[in-house]
PDB file of C-alpha atoms and ligand atoms in Angstrom:
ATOM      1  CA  UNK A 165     -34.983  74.532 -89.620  1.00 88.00           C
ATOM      2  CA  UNK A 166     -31.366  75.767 -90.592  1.00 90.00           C
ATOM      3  CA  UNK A 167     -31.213  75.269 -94.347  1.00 95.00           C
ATOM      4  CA  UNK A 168     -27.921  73.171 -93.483  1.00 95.00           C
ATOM      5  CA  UNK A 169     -30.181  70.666 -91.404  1.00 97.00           C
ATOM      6  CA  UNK A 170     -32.462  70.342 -93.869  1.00 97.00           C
ATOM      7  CA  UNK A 171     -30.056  69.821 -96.683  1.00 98.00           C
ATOM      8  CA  UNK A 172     -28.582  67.128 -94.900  1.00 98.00           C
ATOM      9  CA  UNK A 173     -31.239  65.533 -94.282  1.00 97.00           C
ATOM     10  CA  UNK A 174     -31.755  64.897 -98.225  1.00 98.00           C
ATOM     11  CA  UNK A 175     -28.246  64.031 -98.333  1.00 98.00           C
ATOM     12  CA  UNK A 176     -28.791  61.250 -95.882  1.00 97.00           C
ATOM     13  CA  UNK A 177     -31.846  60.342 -97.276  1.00 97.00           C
ATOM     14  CA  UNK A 178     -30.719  59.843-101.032  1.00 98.00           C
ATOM     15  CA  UNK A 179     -27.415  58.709-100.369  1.00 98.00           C
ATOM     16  CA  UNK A 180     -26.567  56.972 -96.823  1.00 97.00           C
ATOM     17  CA  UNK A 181     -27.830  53.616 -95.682  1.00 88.00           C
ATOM     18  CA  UNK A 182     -28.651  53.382 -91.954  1.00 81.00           C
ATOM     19  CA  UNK A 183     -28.042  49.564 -91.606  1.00 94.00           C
ATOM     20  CA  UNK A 184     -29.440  48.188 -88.370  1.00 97.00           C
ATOM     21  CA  UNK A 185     -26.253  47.817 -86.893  1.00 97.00           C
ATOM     22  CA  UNK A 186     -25.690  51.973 -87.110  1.00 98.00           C
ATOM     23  CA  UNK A 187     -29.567  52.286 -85.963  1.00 97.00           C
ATOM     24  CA  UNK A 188     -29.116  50.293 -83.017  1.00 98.00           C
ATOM     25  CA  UNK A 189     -25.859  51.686 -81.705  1.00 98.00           C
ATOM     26  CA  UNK A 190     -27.659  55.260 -82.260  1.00 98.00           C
ATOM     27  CA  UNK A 191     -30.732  54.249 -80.581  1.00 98.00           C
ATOM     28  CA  UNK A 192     -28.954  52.490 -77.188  1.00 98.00           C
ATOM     29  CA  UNK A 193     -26.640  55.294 -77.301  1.00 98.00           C
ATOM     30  CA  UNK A 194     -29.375  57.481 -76.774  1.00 98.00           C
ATOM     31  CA  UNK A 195     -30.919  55.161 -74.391  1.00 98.00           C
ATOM     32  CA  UNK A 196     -28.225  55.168 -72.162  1.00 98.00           C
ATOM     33  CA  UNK A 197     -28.011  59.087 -72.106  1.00 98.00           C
ATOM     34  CA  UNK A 198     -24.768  59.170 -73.792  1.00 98.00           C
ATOM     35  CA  UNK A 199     -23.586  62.888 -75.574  1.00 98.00           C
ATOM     36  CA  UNK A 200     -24.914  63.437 -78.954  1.00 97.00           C
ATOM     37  CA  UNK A 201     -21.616  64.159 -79.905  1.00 97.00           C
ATOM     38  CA  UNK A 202     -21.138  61.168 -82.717  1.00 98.00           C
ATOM     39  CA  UNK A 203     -20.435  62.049 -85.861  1.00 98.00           C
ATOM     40  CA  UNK A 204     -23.351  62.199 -87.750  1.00 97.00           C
ATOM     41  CA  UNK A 205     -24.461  59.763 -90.953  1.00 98.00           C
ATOM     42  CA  UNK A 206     -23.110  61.288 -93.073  1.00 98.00           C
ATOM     43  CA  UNK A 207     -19.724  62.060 -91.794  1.00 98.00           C
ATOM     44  CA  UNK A 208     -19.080  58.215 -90.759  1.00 98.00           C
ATOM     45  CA  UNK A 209     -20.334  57.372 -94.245  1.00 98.00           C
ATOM     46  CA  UNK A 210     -17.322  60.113 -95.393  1.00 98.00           C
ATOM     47  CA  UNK A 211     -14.579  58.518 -92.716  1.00 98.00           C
ATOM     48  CA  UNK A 212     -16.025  54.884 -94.203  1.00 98.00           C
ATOM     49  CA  UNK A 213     -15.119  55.780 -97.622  1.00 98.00           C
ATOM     50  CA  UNK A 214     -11.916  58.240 -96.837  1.00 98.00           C
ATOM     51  CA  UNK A 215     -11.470  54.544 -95.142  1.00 98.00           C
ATOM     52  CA  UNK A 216     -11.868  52.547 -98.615  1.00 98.00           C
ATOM     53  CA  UNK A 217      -9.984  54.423-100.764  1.00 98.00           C
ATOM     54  CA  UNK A 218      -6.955  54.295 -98.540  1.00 98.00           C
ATOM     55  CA  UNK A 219      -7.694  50.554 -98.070  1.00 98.00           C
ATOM     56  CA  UNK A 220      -6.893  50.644 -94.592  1.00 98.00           C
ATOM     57  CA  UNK A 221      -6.578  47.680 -92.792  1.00 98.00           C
ATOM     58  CA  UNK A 222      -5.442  49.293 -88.810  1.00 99.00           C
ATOM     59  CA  UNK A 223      -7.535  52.076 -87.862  1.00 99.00           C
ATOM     60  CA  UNK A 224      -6.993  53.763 -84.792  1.00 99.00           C
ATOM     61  CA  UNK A 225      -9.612  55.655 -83.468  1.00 99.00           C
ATOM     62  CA  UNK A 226      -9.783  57.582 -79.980  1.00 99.00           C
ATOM     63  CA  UNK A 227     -12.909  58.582 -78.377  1.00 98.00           C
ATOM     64  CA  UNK A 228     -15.353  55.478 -79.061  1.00 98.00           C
ATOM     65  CA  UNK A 229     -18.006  57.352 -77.071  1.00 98.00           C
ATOM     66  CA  UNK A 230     -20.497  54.554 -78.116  1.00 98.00           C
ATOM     67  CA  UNK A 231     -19.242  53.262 -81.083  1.00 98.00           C
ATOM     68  CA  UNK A 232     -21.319  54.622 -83.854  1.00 98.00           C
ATOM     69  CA  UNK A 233     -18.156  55.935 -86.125  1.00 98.00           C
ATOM     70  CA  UNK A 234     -15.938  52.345 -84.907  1.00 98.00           C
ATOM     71  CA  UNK A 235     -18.897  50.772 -86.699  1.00 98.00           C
ATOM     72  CA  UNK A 236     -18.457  52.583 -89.762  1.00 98.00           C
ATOM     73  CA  UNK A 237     -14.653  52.043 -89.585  1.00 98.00           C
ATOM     74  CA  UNK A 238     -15.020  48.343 -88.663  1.00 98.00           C
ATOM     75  CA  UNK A 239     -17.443  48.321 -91.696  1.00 98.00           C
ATOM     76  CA  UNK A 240     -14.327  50.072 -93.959  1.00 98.00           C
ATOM     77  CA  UNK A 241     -11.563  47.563 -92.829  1.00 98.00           C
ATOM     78  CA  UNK A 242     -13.221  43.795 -93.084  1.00 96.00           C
ATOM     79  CA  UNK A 243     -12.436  40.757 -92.630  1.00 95.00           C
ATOM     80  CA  UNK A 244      -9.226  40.921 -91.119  1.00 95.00           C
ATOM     81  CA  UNK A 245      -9.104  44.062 -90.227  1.00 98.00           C
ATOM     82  CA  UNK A 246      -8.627  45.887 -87.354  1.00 98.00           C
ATOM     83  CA  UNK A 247     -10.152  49.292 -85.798  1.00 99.00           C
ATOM     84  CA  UNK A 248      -7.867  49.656 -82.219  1.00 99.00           C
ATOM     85  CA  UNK A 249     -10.381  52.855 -80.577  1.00 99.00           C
ATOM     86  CA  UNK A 250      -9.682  54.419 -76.752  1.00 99.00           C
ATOM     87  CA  UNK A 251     -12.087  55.443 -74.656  1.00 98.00           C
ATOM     88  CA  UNK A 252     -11.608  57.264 -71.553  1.00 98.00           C
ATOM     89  CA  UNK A 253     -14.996  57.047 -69.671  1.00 98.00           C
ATOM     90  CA  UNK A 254     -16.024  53.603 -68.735  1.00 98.00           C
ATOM     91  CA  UNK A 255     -20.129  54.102 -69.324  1.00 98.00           C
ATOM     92  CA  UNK A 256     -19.498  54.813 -72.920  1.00 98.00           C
ATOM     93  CA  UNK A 257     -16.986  51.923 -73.299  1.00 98.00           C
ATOM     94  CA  UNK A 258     -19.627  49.305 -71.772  1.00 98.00           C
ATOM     95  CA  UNK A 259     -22.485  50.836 -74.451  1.00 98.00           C
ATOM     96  CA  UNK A 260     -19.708  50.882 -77.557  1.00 98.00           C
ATOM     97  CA  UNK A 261     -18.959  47.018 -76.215  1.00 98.00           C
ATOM     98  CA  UNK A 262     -22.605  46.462 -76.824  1.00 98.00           C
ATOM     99  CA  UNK A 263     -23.162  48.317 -79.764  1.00 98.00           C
ATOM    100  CA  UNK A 264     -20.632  46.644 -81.663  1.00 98.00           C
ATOM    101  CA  UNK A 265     -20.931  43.260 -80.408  1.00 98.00           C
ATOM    102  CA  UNK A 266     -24.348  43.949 -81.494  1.00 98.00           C
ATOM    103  CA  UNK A 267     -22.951  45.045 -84.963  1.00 98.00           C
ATOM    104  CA  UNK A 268     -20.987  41.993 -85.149  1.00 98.00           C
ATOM    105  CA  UNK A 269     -18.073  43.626 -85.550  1.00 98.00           C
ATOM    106  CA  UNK A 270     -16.603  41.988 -81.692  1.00 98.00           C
ATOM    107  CA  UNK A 271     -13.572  40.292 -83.848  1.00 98.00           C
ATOM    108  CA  UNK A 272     -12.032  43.195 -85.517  1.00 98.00           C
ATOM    109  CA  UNK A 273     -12.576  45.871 -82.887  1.00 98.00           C
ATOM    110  CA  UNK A 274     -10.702  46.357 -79.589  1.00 98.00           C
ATOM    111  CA  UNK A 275     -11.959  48.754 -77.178  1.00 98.00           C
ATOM    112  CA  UNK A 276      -9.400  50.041 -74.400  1.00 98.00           C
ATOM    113  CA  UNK A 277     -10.197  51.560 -71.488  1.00 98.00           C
ATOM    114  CA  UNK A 278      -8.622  54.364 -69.966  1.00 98.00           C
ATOM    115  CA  UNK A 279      -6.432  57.454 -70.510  1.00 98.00           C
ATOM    116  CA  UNK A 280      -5.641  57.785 -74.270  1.00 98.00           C
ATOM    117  CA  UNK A 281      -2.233  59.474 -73.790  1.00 98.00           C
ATOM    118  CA  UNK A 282      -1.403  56.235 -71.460  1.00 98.00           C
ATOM    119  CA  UNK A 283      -2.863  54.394 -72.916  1.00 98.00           C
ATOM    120  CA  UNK A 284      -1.010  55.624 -76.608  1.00 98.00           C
ATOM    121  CA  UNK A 285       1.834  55.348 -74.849  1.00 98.00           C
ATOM    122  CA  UNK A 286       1.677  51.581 -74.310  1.00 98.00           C
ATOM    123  CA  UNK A 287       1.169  51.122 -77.834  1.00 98.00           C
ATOM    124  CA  UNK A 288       4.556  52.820 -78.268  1.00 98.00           C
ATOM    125  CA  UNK A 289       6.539  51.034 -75.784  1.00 98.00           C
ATOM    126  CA  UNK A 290       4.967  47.365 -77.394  1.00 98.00           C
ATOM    127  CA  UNK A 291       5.910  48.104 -80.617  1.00 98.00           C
ATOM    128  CA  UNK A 292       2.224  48.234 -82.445  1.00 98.00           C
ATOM    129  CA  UNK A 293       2.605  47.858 -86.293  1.00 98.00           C
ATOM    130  CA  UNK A 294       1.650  51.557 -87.532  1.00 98.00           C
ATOM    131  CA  UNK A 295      -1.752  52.133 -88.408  1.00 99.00           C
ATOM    132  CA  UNK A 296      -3.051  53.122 -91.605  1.00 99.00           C
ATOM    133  CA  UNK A 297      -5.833  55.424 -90.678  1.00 99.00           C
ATOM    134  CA  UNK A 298      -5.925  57.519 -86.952  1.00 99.00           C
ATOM    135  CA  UNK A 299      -9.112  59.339 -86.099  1.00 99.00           C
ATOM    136  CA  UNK A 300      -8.846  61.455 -83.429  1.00 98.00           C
ATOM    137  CA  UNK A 301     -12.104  62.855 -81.227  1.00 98.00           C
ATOM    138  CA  UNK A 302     -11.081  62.336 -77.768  1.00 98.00           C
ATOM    139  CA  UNK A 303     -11.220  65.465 -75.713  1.00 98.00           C
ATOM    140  CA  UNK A 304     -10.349  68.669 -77.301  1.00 98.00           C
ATOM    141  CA  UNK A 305      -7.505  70.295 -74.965  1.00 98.00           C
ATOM    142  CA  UNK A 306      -5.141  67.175 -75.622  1.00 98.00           C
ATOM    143  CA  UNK A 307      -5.386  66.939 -79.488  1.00 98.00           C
ATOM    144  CA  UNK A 308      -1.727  68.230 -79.329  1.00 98.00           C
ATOM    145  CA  UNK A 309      -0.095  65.603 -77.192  1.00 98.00           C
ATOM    146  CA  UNK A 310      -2.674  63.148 -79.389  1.00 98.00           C
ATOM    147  CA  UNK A 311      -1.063  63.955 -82.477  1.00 98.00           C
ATOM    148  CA  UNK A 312       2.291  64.032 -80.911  1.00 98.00           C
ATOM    149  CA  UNK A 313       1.803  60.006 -80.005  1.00 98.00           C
ATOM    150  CA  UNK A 314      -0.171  59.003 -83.034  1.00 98.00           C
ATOM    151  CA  UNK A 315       3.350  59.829 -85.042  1.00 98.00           C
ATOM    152  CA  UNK A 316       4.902  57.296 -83.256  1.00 98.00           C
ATOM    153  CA  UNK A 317       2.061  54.812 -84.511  1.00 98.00           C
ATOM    154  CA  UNK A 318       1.877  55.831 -88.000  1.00 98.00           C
ATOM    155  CA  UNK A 319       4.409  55.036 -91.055  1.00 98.00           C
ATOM    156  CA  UNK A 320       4.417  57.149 -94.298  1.00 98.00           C
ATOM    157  CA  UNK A 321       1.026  57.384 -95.986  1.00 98.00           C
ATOM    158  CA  UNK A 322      -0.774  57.175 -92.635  1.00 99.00           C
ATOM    159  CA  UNK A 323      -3.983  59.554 -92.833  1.00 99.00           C
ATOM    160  CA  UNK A 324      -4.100  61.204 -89.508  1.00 99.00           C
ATOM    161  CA  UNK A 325      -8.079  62.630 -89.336  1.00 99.00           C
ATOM    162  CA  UNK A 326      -8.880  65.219 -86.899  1.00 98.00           C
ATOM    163  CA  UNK A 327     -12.584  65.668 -85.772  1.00 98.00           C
ATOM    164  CA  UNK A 328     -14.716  69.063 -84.474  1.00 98.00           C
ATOM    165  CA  UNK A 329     -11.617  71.578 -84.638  1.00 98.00           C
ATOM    166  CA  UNK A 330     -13.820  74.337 -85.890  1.00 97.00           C
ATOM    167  CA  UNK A 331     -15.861  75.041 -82.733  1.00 93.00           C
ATOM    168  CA  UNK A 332     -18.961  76.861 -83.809  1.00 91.00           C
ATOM    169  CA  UNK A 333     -16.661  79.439 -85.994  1.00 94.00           C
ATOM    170  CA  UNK A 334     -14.514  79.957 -82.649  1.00 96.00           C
ATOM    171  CA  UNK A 335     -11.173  78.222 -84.233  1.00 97.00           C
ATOM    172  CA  UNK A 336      -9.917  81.706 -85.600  1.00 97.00           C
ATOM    173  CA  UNK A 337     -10.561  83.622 -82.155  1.00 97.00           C
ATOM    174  CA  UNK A 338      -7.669  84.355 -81.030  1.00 96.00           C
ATOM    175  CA  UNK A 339      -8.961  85.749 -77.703  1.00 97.00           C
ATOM    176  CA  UNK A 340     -10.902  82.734 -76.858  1.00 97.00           C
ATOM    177  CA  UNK A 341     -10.310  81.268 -73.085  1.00 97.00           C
ATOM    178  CA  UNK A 342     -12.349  78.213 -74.194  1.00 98.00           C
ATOM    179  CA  UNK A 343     -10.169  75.401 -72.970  1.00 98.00           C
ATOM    180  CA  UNK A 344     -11.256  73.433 -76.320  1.00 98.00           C
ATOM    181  CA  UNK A 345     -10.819  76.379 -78.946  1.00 98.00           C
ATOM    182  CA  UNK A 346      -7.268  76.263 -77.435  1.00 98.00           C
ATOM    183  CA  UNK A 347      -6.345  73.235 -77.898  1.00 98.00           C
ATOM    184  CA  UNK A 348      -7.756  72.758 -81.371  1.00 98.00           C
ATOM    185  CA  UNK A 349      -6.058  76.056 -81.987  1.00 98.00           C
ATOM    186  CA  UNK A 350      -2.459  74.707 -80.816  1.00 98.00           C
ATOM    187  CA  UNK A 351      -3.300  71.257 -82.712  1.00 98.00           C
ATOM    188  CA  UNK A 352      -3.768  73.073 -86.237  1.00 98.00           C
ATOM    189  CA  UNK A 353      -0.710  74.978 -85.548  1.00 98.00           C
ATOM    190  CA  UNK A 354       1.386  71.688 -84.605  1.00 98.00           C
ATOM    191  CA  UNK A 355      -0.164  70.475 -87.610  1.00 98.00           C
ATOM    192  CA  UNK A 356       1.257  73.416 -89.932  1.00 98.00           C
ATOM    193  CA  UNK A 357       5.051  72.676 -88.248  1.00 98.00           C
ATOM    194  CA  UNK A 358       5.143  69.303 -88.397  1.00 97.00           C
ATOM    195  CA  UNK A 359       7.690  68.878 -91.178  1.00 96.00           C
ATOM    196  CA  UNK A 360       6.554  65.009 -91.399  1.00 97.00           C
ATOM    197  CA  UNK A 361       2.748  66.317 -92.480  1.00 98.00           C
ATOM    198  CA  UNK A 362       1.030  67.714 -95.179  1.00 98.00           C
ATOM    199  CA  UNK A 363      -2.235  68.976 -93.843  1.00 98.00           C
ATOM    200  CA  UNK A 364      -5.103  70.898 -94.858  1.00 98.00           C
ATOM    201  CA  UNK A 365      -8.859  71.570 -92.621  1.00 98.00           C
ATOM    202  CA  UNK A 366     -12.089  71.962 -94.364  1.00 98.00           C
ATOM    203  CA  UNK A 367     -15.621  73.449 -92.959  1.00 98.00           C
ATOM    204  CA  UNK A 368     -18.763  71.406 -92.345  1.00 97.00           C
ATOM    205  CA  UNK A 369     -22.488  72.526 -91.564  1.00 96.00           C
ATOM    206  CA  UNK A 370     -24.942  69.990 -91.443  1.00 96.00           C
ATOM    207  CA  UNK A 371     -27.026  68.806 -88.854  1.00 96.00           C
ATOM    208  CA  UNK A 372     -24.524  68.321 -85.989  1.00 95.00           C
ATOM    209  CA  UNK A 373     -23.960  72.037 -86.659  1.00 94.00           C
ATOM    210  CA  UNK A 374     -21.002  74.142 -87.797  1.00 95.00           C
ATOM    211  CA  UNK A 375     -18.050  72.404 -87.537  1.00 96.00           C
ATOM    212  CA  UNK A 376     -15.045  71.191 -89.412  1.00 98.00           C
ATOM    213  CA  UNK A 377     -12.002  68.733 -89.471  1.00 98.00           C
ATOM    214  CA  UNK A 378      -8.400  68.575 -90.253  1.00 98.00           C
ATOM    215  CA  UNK A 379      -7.007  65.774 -92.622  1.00 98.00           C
ATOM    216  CA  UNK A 380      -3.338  65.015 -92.783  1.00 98.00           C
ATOM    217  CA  UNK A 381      -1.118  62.726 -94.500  1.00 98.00           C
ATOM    218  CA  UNK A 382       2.221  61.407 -92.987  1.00 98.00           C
ATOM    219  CA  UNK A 383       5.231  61.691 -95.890  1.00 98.00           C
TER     220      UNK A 383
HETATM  221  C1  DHB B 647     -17.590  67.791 -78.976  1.00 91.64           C
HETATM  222  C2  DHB B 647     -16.839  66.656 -79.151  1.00 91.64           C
HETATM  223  C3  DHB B 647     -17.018  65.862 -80.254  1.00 91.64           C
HETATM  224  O1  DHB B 647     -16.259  64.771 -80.461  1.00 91.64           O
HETATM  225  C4  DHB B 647     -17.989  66.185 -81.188  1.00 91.64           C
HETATM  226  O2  DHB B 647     -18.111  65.372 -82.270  1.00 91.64           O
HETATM  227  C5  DHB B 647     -18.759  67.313 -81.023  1.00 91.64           C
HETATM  228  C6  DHB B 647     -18.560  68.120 -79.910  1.00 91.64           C
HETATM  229  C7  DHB B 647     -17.343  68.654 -77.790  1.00 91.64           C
HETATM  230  O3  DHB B 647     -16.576  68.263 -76.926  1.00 91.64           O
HETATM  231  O4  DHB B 647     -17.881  69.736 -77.738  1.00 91.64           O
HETATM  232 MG1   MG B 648     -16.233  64.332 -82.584  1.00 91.64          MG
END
């Protein structure tokens, strides 16, 4: 086992509680043949406490997949709170509905179907109070036009999060024709010109690999 894996694995197991809600969503998720692509324990735990100290109250989240890291958030913003996540494919949607209805967590979570850039849109165009938090870990290619909308939903001290932009050490290849490493590529760069952000990105191994994720503040 990759020392990484196996370091993270005593992480988990000394310092991350896997409540049944969290089991359960895991468990169906991989019932119903969904990706593996949640974050794992230990990263939720992270956007859970990255959650807490900015006392959010509005998360937006999009990519549910199946709802493991909404759980986590849902956990972070309670009573009253609300985690807003976008899913694009309708399977996952139906298994996140069930994982966090299972969860309990039904009241303060709103799942929408559909085309996140639409779909962000909308939110626009109704006039959604900004949101505290935005985690972004829809699909890779659009993180660009992702961030572009989620600064029209965000208000100074908003924490914009962006997940998996380090692509198994591709980010930096500048000859990559990966559709994915490109986009993450133009996202970081939009990041560095947007005069309304201060940014930095940060490395992860563990066991969903080599990865990484950009955090961002809105001034
Ligand atoms: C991918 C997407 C994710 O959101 C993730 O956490 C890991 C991998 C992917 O598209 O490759
Ligand atoms: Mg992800």
């Amino acid at each position: 086992m990759d020392k990484w894996s196996n370091n993270d694995i005593f992480i988990i197991k000394n310092l991350i509680e896997e409540n049944t809600a969290l089991a359960n969503a895991l468990e169906n998720s991989r019932k119903s043949n969904l990706p593996e692509s949640e974050v794992s324990s230990a990263q939720g735990k992270f956007l859970y406490l990255l959650a807490r100290i900015k006392n959010a109250k509005r998360i937006l989240e999009l990519g549910t997949l199946g709802g493991y890291s909404t759980i986590w958030l849902a956990q972070a913003v309670g009573d009253g709170g609300i985690v807003v996540t976008i899913e694009h494919v309708k399977e996952y949607a139906d298994v996140a509905k069930q994982n966090i209805e299972c969860a309990g967590f039904s009241d303060r979570t709103k799942i929408i179907q559909g085309d996140a850039a639409d779909l962000l849109r909308k939110l626009i165009e109704e006039q959604t109070e900004p949101f505290d938090l935005i985690f972004i870990d829809a699909d890779k290619p659009s993180y660009s036009q992702y961030l572009n909308l989620s600064l029209q939903l965000s208000k100074p001290g908003t924490v914009i999060y962006g997940d998996n932009v380090v692509r198994n050490g591709e980010l930096g290849n500048q000859n990559s024709i990966d559709d994915k490493v490109i986009g993450v590529q133009r996202f970081i760069e939009d990041l560095g010109k947007q005069e309304a952000l201060e940014s930095t990105a940060l490395q992860t191994v563990g066991i969903k690999g080599y990865d990484g994720f950009t955090l961002s503040i809105v001034k």
